[in-house]
XYZ file of C-alpha atoms in Angstrom:
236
model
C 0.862 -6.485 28.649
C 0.385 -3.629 26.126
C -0.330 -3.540 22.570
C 0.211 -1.339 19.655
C -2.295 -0.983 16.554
C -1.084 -0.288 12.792
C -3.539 0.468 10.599
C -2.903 0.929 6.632
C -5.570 2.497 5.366
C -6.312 1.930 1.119
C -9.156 3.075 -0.512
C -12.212 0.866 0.837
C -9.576 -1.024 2.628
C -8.396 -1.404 5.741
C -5.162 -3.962 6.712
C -4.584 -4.023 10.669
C -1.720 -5.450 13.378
C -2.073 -5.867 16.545
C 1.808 -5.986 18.245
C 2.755 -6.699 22.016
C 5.550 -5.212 23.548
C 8.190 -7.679 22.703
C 7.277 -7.074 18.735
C 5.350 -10.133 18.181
C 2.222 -10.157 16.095
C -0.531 -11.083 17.626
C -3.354 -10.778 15.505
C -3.684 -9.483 11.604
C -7.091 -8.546 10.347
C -8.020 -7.560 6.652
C -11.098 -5.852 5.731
C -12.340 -4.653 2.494
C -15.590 -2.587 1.282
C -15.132 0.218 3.895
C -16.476 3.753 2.872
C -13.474 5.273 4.211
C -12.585 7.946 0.986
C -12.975 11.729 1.601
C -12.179 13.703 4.835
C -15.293 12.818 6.917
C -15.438 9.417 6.121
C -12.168 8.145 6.825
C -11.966 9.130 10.049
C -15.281 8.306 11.085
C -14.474 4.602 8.922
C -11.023 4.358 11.417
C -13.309 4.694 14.613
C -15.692 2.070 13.660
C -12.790 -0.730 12.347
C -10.959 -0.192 15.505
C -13.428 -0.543 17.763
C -15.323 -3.681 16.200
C -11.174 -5.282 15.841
C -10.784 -4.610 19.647
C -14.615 -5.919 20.449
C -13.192 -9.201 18.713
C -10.103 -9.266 20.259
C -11.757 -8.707 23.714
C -8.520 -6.192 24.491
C -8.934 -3.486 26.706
C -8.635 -0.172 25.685
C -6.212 0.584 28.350
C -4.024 -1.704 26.823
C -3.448 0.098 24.089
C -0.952 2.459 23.924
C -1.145 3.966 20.781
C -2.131 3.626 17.309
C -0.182 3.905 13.962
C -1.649 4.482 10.684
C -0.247 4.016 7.545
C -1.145 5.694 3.679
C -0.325 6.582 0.709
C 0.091 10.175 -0.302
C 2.481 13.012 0.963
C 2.639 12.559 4.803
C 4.360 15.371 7.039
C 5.258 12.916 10.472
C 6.548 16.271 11.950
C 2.770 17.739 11.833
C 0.737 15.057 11.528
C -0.723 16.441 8.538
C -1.794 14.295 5.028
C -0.691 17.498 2.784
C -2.508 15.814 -0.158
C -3.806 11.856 -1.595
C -5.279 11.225 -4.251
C -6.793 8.055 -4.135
C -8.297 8.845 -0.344
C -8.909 12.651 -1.796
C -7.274 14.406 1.425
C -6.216 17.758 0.680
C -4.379 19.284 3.937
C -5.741 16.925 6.447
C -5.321 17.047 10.337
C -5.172 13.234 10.391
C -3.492 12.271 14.175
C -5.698 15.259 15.758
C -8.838 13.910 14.675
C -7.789 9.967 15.139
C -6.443 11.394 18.099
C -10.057 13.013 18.944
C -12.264 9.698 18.048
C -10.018 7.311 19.626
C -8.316 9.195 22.834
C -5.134 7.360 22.147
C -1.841 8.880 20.936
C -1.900 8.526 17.085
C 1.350 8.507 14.425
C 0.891 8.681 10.512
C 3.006 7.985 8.174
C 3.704 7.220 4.361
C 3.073 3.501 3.831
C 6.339 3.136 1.580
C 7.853 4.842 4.846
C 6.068 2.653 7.039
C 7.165 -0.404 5.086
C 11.007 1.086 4.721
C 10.611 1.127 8.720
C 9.334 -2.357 9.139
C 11.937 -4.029 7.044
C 14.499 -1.860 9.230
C 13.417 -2.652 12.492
C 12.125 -6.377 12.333
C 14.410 -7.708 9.704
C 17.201 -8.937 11.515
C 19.632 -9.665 8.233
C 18.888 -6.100 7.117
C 18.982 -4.155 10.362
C 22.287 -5.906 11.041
C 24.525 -5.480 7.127
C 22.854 -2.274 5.861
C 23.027 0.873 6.995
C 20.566 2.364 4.306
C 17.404 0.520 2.903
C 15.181 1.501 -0.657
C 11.683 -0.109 -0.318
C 9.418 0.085 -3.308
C 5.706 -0.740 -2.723
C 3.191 -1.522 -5.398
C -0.202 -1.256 -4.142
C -2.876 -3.114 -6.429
C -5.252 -0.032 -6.006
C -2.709 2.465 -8.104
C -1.119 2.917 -10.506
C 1.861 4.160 -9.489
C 5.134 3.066 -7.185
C 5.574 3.703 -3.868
C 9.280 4.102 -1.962
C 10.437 4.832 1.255
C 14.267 5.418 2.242
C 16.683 4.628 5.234
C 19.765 6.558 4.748
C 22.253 5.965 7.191
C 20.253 4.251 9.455
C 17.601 7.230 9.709
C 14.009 7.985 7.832
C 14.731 10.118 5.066
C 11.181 12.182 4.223
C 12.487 15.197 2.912
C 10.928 18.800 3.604
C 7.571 17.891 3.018
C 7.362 14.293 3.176
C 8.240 13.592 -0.924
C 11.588 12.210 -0.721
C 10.311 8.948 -1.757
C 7.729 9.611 -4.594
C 7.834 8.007 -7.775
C 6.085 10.154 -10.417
C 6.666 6.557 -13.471
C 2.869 5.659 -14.395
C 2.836 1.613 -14.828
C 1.958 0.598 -17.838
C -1.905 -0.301 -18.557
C -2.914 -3.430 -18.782
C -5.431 -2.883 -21.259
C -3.003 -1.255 -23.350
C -0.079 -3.931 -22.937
C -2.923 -6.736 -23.781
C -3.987 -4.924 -27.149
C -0.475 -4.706 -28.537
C -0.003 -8.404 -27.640
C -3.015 -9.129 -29.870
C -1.613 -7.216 -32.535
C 1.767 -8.707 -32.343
C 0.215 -12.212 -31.809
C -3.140 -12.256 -33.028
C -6.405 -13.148 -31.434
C -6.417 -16.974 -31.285
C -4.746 -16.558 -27.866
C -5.859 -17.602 -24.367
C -5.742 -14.110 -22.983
C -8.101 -13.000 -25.826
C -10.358 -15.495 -25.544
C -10.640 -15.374 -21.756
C -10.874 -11.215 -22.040
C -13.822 -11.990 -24.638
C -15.406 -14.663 -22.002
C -15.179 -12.388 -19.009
C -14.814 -8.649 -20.413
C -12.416 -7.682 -18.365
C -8.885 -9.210 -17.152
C -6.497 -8.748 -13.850
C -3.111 -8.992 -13.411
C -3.913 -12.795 -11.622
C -5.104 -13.921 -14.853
C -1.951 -12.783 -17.162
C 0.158 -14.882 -14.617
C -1.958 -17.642 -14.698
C -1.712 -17.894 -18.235
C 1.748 -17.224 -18.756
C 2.589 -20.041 -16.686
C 0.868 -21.828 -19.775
C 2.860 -20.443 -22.598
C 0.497 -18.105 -23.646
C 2.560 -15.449 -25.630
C 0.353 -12.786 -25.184
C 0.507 -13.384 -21.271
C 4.126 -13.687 -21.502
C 4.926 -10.359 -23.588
C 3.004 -8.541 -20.820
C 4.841 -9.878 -18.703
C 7.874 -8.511 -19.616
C 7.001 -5.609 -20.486
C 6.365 -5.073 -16.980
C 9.143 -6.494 -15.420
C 11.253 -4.473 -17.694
C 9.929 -1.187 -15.950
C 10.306 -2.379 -12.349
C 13.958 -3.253 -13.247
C 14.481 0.286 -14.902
C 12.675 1.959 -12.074
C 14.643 0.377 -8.986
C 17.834 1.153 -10.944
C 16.716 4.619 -11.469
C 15.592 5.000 -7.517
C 18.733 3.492 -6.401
């Protein structure tokens, strides 16, 4: 039996899947802390994950027929070439020739929204069998902005240089969405009090306290669900 590998690659991140042939997942692997920003070490960061995930596995490297890697930034598929990302600062870069170099496997890259656009196609039985065309909108934790990829009439629509998807709407800070809350609610609020405990706050901790009433929490809250709504109407 052979196996596929798809990598998404975030900065000082790696998420992997190992699929057989009949699509069925057979291992999923998470890894964090990887120096794997900036043209030499990303590839170099690739080759050392994969090997160490297949040294676990105890697969074969004969049974693995090729390798797909996922992220963010403009992506030409046709070329194989990252034209630019920001948060992995490639500018321009030969990604499947040198993947395809360390590893001596056949390599595809890809936009992650594209990648993701592609998964719900293909695996998603309810979708893949009512819709012809698909919008999926990512939101990766590491930046601030949205991601999208799109399935028009059944086919991957990248556009000339692999933009067709971009969403240029910054999210709203946190920090920023937190201090007007004060100032429309005051300070003798749980968010304050836990920003003041732990100098800084996350997204997990606005939920958390929301689901407590905290007004603060809550107004953030909206505000951001507010711009998702207005953004997927505008995309769509």
């Amino acid at each position: 039996m052979g196996f596929i590998v798809g990598l998404e690659i975030i900065q000082n991140e790696v998420r992997a899947t190992v699929v057989n042939f009949g699509g069925d997942i057979v291992h999923q692997e998470h890894k964090v802390g990887l120096e794997n920003v900036g043209p030499e070490q990303l590839a170099l960061s690739i080759k050392s994950f994969y090997d160490e995930l297949l040294e676990h596995l105890s697969l074969d490297t004969n049974k693995i027929i090729g390798v797909g890697v996922a992220l963010t930034g403009l992506v030409d598929r046709e070329k194989g070439l990252v034209h630019y990302s920001r948060k992995l600062q490639l500018r321009d870069y030969s990604i499947e020739k040198k993947l395809h170099d360390l590893l001596q496997l056949p390599v595809e890259a890809v936009n992650d929204a594209n990648a993701g656009a592609l998964g719900i196609k293909w695996h998603d039985s309810s979708v893949a069998a009512s819709r012809k065309s698909v919008i999926f909108l990512t939101l990766n934790e590491k930046t601030a902005y949205f991601g999208s990829g799109l399935i028009l009439n059944e086919n991957l629509y990248e556009g000339a240089q692999g933009a067709a998807g971009e969403i240029n709407a910054q999210i709203p800070s946190l920090d920023e969405l937190v201090q007007s809350g004060r100032d429309k609610f005051g300070e003798e609020q749980p968010i304050i009090q836990l920003l003041n405990e732990k100098h800084t706050i996350g997204i997990d901790d606005v939920i958390l306290l929301a689901r407590q009433h905290c007004p603060i929490s809550r107004d953030v809250l909206l505000h951001y669900t507010q711009f998702i709504v207005h953004e997927i109407v505008r995309i769509v």
